[in-house]
Coordinates of C-alpha atoms and ligand atoms in Angstrom, one line a residue:
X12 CA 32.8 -0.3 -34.8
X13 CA 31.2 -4.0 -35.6
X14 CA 28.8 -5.4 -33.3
X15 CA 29.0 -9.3 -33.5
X16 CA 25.2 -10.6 -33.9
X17 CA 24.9 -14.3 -33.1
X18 CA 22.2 -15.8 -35.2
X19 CA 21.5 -19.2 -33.5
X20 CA 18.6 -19.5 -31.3
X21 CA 19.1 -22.0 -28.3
X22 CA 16.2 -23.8 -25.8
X23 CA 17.4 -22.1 -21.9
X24 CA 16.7 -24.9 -19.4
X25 CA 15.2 -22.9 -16.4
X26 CA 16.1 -24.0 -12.9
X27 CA 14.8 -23.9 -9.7
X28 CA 18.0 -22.4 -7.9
X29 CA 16.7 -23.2 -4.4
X30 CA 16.8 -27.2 -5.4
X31 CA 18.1 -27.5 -8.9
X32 CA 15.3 -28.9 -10.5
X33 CA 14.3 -28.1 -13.7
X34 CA 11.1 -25.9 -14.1
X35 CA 10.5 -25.6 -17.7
X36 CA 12.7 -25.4 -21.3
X37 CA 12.2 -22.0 -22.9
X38 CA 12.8 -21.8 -26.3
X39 CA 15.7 -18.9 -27.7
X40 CA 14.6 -16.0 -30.2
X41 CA 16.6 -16.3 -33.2
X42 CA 18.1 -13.7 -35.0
X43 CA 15.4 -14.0 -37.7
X44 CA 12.8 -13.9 -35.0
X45 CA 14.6 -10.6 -33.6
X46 CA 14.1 -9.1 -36.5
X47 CA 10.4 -10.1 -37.5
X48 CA 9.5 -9.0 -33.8
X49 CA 11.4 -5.5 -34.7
X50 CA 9.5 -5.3 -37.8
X51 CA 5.8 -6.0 -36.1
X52 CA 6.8 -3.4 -33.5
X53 CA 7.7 -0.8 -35.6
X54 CA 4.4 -1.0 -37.6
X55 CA 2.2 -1.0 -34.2
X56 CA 3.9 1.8 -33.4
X57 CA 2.3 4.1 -36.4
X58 CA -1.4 3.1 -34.6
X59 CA 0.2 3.0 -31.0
X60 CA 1.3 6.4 -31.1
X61 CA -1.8 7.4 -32.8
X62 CA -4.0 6.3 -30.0
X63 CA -5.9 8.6 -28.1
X64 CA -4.0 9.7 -25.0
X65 CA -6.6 8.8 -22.7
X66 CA -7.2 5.5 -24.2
X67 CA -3.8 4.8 -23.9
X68 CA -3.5 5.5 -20.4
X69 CA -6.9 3.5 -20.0
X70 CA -5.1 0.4 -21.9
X71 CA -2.2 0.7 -19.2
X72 CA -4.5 0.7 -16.5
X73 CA -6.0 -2.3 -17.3
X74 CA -2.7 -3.6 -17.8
X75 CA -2.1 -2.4 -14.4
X76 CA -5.1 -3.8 -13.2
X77 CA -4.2 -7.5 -14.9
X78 CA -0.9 -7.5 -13.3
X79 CA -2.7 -6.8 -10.1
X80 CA -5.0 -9.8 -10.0
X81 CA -1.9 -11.9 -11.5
X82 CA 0.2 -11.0 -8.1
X83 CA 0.2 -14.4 -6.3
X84 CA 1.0 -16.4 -9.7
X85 CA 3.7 -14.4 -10.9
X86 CA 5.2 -14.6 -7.5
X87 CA 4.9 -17.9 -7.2
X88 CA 6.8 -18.1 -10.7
X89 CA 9.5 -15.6 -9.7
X90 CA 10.4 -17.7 -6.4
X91 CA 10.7 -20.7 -8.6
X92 CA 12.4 -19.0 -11.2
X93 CA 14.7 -17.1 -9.5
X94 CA 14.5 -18.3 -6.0
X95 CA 13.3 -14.3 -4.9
X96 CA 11.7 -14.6 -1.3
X97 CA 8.0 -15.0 -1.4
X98 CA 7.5 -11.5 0.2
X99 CA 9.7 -10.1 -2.2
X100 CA 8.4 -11.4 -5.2
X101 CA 4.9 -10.1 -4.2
X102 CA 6.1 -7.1 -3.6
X103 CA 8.2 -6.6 -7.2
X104 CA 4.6 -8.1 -9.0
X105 CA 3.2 -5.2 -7.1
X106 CA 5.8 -2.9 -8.4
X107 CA 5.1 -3.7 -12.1
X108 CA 1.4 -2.7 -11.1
X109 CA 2.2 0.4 -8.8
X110 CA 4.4 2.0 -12.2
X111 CA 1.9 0.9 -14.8
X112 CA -0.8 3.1 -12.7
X113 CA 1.8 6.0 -11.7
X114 CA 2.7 6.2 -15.9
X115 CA -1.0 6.0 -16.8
X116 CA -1.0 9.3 -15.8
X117 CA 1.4 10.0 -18.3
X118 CA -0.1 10.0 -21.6
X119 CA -3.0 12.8 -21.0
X120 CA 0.2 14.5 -19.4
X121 CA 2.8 14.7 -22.4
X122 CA 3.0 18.8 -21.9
X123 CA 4.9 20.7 -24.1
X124 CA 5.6 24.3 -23.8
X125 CA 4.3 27.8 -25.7
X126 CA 7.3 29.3 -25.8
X127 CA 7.1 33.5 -26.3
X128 CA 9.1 34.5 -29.2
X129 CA 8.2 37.8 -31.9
X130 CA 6.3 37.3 -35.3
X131 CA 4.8 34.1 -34.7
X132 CA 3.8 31.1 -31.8
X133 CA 6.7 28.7 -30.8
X134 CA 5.4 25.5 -30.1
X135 CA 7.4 22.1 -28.5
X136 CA 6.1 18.8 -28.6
X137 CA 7.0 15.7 -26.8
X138 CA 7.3 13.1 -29.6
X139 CA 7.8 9.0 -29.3
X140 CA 10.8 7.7 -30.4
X141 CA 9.4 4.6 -32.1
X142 CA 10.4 0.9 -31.5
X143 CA 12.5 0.8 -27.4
X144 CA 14.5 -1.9 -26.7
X145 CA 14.2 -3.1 -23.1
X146 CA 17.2 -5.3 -22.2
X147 CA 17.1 -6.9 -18.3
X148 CA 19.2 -8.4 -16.2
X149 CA 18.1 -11.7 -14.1
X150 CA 18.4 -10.0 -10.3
X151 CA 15.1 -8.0 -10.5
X152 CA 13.1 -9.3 -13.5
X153 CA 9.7 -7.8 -12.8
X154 CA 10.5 -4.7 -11.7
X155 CA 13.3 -3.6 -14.1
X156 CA 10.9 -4.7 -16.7
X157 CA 8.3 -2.6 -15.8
X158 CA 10.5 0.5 -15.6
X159 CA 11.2 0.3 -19.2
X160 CA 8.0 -0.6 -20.3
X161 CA 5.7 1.4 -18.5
X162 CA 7.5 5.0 -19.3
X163 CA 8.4 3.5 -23.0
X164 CA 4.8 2.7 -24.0
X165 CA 3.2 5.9 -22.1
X166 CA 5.1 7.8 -24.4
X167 CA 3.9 6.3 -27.2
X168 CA 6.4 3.8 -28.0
X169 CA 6.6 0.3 -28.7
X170 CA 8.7 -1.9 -26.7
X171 CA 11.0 -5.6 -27.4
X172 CA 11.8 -6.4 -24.1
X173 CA 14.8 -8.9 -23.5
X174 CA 14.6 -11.2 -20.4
X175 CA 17.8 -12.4 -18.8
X176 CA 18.7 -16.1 -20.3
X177 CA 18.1 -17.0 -17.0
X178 CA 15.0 -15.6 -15.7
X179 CA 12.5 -15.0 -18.9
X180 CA 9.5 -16.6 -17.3
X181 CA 8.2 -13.6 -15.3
X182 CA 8.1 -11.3 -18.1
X183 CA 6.4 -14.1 -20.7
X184 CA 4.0 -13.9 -18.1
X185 CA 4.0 -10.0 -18.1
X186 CA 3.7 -10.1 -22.2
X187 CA 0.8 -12.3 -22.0
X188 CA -1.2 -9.8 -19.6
X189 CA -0.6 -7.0 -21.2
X190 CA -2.7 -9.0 -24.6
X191 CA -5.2 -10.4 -22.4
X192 CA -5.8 -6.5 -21.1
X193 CA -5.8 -4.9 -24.3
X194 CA -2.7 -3.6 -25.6
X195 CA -2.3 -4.4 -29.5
X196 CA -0.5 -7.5 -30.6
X197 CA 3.1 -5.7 -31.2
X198 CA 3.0 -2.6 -28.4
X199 CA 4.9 -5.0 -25.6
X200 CA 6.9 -8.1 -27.2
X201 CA 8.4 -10.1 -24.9
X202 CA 11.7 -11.8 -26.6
X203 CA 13.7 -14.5 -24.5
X204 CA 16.9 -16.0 -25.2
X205 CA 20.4 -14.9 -25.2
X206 CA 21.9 -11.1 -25.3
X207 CA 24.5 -12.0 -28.0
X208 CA 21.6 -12.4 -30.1
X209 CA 18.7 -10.9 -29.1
X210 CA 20.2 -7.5 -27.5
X211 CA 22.7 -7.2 -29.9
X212 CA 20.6 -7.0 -32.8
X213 CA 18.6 -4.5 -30.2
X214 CA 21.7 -2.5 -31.0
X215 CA 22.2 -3.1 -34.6
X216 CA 19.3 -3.1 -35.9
X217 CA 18.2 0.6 -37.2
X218 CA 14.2 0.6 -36.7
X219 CA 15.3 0.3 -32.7
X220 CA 15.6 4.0 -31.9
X221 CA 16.7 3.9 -28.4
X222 CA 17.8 0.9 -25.6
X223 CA 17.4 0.6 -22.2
X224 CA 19.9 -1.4 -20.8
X225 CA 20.2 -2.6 -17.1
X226 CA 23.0 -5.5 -16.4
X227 CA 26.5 -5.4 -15.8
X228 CA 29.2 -2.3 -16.7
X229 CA 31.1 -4.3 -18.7
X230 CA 28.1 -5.5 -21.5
X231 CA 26.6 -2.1 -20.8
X232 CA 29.9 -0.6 -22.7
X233 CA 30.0 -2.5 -25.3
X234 CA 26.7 -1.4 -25.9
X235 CA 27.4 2.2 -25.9
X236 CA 30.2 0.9 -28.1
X237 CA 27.9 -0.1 -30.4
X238 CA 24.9 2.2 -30.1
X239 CA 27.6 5.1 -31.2
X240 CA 27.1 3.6 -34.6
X241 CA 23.8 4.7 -35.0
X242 CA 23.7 7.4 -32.7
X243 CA 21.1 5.3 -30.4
X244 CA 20.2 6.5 -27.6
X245 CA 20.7 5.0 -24.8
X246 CA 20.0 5.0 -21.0
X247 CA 22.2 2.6 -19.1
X248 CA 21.8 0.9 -15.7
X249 CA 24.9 -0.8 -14.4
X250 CA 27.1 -2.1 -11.9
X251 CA 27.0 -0.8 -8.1
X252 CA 29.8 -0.9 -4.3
X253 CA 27.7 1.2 -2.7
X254 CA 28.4 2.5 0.8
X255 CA 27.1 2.3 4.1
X256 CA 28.5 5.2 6.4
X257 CA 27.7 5.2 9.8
X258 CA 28.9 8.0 12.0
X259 CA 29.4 7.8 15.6
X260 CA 26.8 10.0 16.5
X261 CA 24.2 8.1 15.0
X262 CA 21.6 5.3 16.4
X263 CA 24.2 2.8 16.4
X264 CA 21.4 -0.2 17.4
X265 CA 19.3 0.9 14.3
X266 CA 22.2 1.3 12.0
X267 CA 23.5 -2.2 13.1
X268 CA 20.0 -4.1 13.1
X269 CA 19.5 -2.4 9.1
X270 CA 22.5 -2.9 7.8
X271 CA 22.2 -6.7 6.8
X272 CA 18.8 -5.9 4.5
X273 CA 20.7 -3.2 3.1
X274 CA 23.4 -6.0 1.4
X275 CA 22.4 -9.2 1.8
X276 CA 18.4 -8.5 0.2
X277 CA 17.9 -10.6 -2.8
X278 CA 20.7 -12.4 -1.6
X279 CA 23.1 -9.6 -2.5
X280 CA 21.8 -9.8 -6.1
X281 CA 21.6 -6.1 -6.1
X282 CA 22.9 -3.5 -7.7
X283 CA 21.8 -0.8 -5.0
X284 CA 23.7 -3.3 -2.6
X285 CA 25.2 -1.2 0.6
X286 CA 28.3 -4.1 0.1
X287 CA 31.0 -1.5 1.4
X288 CA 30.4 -0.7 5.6
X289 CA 32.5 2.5 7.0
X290 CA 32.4 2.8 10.7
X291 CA 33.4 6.0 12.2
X292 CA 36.7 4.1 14.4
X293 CA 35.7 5.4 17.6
X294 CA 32.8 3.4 17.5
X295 CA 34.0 0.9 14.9
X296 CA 34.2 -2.3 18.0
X297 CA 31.0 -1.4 18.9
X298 CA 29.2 -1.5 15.6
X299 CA 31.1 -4.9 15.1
X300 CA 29.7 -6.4 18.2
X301 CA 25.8 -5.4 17.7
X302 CA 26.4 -6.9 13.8
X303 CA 27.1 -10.1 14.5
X304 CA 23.8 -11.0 16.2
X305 CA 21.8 -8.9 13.6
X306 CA 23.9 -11.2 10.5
X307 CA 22.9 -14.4 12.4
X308 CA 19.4 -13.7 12.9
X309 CA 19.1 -13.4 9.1
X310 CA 16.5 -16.1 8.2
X311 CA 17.9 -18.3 4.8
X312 CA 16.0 -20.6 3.4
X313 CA 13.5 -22.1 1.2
X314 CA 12.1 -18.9 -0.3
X315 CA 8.6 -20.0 -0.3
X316 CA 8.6 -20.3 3.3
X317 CA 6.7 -16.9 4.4
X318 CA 9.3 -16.1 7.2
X319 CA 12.1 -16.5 4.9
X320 CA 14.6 -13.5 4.4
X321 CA 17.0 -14.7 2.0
X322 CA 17.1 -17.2 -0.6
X323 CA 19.6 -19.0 -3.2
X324 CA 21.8 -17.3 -5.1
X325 CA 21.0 -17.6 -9.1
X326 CA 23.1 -19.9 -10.3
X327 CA 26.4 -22.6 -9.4
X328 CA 28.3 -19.8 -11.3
X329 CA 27.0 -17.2 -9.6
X330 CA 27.9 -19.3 -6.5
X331 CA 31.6 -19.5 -7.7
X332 CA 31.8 -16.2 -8.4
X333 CA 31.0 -15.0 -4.8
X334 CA 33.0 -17.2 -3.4
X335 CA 35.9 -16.3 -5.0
X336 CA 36.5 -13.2 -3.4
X337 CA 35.7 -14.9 -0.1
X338 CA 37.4 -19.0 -0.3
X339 CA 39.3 -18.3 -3.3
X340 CA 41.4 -14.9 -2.3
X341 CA 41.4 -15.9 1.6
X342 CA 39.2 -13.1 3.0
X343 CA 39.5 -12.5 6.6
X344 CA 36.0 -13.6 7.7
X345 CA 34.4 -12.1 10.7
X346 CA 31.5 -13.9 10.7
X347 CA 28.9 -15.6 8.7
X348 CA 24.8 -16.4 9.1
X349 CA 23.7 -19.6 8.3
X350 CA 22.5 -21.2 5.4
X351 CA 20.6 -24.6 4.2
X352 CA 23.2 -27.7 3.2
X353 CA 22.7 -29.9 0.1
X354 CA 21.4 -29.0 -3.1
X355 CA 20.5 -25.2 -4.3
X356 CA 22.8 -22.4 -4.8
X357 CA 23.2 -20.9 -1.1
X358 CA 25.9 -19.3 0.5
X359 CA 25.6 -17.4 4.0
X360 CA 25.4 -14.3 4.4
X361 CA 29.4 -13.3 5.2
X362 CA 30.8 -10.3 7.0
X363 CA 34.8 -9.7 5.8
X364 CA 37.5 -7.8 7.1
X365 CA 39.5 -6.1 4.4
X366 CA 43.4 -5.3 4.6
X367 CA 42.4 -1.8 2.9
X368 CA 40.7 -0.1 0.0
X369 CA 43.0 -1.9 -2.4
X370 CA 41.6 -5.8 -1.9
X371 CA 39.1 -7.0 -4.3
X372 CA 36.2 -7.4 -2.1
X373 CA 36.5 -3.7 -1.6
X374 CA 36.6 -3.0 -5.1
X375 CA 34.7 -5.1 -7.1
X376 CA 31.3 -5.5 -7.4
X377 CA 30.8 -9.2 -5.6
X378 CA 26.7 -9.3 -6.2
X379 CA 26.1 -12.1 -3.5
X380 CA 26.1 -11.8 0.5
X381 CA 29.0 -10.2 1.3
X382 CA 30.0 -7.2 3.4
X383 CA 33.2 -6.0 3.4
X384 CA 34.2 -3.4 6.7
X385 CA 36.4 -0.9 7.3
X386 CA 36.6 2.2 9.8
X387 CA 37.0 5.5 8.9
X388 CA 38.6 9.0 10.5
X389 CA 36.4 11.9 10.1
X390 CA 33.7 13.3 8.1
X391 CA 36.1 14.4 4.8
X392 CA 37.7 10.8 5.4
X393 CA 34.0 8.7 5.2
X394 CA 33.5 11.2 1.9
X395 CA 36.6 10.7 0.5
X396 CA 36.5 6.3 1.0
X397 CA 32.9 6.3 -0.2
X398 CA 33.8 8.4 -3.2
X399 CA 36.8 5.8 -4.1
X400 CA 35.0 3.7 -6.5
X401 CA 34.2 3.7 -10.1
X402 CA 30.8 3.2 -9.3
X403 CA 27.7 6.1 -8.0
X404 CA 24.4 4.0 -7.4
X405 CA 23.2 4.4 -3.8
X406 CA 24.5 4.4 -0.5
X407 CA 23.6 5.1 3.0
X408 CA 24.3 8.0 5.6
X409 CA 24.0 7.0 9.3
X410 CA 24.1 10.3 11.6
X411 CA 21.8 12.1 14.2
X412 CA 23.0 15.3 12.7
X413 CA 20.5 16.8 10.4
X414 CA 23.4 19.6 9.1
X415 CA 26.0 16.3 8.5
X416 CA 23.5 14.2 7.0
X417 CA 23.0 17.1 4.2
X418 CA 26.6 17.8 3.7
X419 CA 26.9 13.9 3.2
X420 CA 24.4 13.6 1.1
X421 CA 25.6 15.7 -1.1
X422 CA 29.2 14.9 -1.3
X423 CA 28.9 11.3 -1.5
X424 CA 29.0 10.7 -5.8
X425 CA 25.6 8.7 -6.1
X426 CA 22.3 8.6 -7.4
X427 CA 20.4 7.4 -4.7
X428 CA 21.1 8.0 -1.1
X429 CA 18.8 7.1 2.1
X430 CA 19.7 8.7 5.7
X431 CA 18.9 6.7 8.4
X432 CA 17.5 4.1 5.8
X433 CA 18.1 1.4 3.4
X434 CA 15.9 2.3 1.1
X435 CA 16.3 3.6 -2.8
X436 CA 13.7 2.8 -4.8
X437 CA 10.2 4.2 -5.3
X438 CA 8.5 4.1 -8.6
X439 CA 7.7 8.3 -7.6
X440 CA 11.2 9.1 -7.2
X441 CA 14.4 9.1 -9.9
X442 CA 17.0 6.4 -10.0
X443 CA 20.1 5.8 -11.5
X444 CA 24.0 5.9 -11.2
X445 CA 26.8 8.2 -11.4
X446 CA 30.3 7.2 -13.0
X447 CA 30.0 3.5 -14.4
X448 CA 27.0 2.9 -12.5
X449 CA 25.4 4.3 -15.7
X450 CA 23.5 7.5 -17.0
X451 CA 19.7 8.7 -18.1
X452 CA 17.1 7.9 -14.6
X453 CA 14.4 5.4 -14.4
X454 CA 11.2 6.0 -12.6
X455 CA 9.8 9.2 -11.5
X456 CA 8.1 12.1 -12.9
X457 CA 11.3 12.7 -15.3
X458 CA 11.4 9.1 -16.7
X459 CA 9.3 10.3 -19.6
X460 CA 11.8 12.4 -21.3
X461 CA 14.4 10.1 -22.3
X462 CA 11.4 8.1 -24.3
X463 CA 10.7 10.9 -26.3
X464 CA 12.3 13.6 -28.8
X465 CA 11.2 17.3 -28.0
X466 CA 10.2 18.8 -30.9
X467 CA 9.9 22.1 -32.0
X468 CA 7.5 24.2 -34.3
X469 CA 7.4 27.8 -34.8
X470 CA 4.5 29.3 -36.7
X471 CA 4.6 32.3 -38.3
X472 CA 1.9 35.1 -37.8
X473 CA 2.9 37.7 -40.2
X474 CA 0.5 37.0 -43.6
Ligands
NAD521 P1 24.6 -8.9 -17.9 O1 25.2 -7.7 -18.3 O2 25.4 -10.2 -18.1 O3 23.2 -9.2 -18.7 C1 22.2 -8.2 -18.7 C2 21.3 -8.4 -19.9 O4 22.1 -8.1 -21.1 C3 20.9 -9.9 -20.1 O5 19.5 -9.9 -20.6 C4 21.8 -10.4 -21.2 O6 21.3 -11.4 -21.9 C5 22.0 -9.2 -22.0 N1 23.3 -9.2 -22.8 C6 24.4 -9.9 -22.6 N2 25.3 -9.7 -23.6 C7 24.7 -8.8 -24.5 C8 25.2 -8.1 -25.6 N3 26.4 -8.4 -26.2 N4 24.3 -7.2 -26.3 C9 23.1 -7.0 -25.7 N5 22.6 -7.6 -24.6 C10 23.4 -8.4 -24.0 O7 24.2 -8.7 -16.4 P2 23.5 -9.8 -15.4 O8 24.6 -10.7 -15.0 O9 22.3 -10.3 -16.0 O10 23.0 -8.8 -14.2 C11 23.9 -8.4 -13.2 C12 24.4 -7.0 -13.4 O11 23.3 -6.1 -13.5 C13 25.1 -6.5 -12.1 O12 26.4 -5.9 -12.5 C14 24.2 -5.5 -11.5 O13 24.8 -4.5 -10.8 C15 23.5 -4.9 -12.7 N6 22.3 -4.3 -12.3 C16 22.2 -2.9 -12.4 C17 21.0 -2.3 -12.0 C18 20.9 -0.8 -12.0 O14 19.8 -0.3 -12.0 N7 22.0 0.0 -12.0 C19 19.9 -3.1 -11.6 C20 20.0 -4.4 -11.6 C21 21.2 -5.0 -12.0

């Protein structure tokens, strides 16, 4: 198949989405400038990979270590530049740091195996791939980021990293440090501008060896589309309806108080988003009841305000988007929080009613504050409505019983699942989605393995 490559290069006006103003003008990559990044890349990676292991991992320490002292500033620009919470933004700077230090450990930790076999030794080596593409969306710029970066260049890779058009400034930022703590000019080069340029001639071009894409299902297959070309490989982060089940038998109180931070965090912006609620019916009134209080008590507002819970959404199209499955197809609201008047992109968090499994804002992925509700029958009747969805990111399994909670867990079609909790990600622990929620997994003590091509040597003993 062709791949269209734009080649014009663009200047991004960055916005403050909790007030509109305009923070800065970031200049586009061009095509050209793709390609002379690619080209740099590619010839640190002959010294990169060549570096000792443990000065490698001492380089991503420091790294680590830069980011670390760096916290308060690049929180401070990820509230303005994407209207993040403060406590969140702190807490995804910290994130960048916590998987720099966990894939430090990585490079003195590249194991391959001796492998018994007659006449001779059979070795396997864990090789780097070359120059990784790092392609990320604008919800979670820091921390998506660092997942591709930190595992790439433990391995021994170089990385181009592609910032959403939207939100680039965090991971300029994150480029910087990483010169200012050592890693060589070309290791970690940060490229903003637009994906029809930049990540497309990611896919295209042949010295990139593999991509790592996180951003919506429907960019995410035309590149696979495009990486077949090569035979790139690819690891795919994508879209996400994740549910919430919540049985009768379970703490309804804590299930009900939870439940808005597992949707309407980062303003919905999520992909791990619990944006489908099933309620067992017999306790379906209830659960309403005990949610309402819990949805208004949700603190929106400025997101540099240290109490605040939920800021902006990213964008007046973003804003449009949302509320067209709410305004535009005439949801059946049951209630909404509040939210600040006049200029910034907010919209409340909103609780809907859906006729059935069929309407849109059961379906779709709606990536702002809304919760769509609907009660279920019985346990094979929760599995079988969570499982109705082309998506398998996360989800959430409400239930005092320890034997259900298993059985659950390991029906429901997802990558990460919490029980009796919201939560899905720790930089220790594998993510990633099932069906069109993508493939490969980020993070963890696996993550190095889809950075690298196992290799294997067998030497012969006889003469
Ligand atoms: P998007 O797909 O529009 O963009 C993602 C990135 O791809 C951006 O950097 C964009 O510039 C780039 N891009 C766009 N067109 C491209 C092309 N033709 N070739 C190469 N790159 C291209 O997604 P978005 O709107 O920025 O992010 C929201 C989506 O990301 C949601 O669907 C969300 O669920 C998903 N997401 C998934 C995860 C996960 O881990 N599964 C995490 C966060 C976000």
């Amino acid at each position: 198949m062709t791949y269209t490559v734009e080649r014009s290069s663009t200047m991004h006006t960055i916005l403050d989405p909790a007030t509109e103003e305009v923070v800065t003008e970031v200049a586009g990559t061009s095509a050209e400038g793709t390609d002379a990044a690619i080209a740099t890349a590619r010839r640190a990676f002959d010294s990169w990979r060549g570096v000792a292991p443990a000065d490698r991992a001492r380089l991503l320490r420091r790294f680590a270590d830069a980011v670390d002292e760096a916290i308060d500033e690049l929180a401070a620009l990820e509230v303005r530049n994407s209207g993040h919470t403060i406590t969140n933004a702190r807490w995804e700077a910290g994130n960048v740091r916590d998987v720099l230090h966990y894939y430090a450990g990585a490079p003195e930790r590249l194991f391959g195996r001796q492998i018994p076999v007659s006449d001779g030794v059979d070795l396997t080596f864990k090789e780097a791939l070359g120059v990784v593409g790092v392609i990320v969306p604008w919800n979670f710029p820091m921390p998506i980021a660092g997942w591709g970066f930190a595992p790439a260049l433990a391995a021994g890779n170089t990385v181009v990293l592609k910032p959403a058009e939207l939100t680039p400034l965090t991971a300029i930022r994150l480029g910087e440090l990483a010169l200012a703590a050592g890693l060589p000019e070309g290791v970690l080069t940060v490229l903003p501008g637009k994906g029809s340029v930049i990540g497309a001639r990611f896919v295209t071009h042949p010295d990139v060896r593999k991509i790592c894409f996180t951003g919506s299902t429907e960019v995410g297959k035309q590149i696979m589309a495009g990486a077949a070309d090569q035979v790139k490989r690819l690891t795919l982060e994508l879209g996400g309806k994740s549910a919430n089940v919540v049985f009768a038998d379970a703490d309804l109180e804590q299930a009900a108080a939870t439940a808005p931070y597992g949707v309407f965090d980062n303003a919905g912006q999520d992909c791990c988003a619990r944006s489908r609620i099933l309620v067992e019916r017999s306790v379906y009134d209830r659960f309403l009841e005990l949610f309402e209080p819990a949805v208004r008590r949700v603190k929106v507002g400025p997101p540099s305000e240290a109490d605040a819970e939920m800021g902006p959404l990213i964008s007046a199209q973003q804003r449009e988007r949302v509320s067209s499955y709410v305004e535009g197809d005439g949801a059946d609201v049951a209630f909404r929080g509040d939210s600040p008047q006049g200029r910034g992109y907010w919209y409340p968090p909103t609780v809907v009613l859906p006729s059935g499994a069929d309407d849109r804002v059961w379906r779709e992925e709606v990536f702002g504050p809304v919760v769509a509700v609907l009660p279920f029958d019985d346990e094979a009747d929760a599995v079988a409505k969570a499982n109705d969805s082309e998506y398998g990111l996360s989800g959430s399994i409400w239930t005092r019983d320890i034997g259900r909670a298993l059985r659950v867990s390991r029906a429901v079609e997802a990558g990460n699942l919490s029980v009796n909790s919201h939560s899905s990600v720790r930089y220790s622990t594998p993510f990633g989605g099932y069906k069109q929620s993508g493939f490969g997994r980020e993070l963890g003590p696996d993550a190095l393995d889809p950075f690298t091509e196992v290799k294997n040597v067998f030497i012969s003993t006889e003469g």
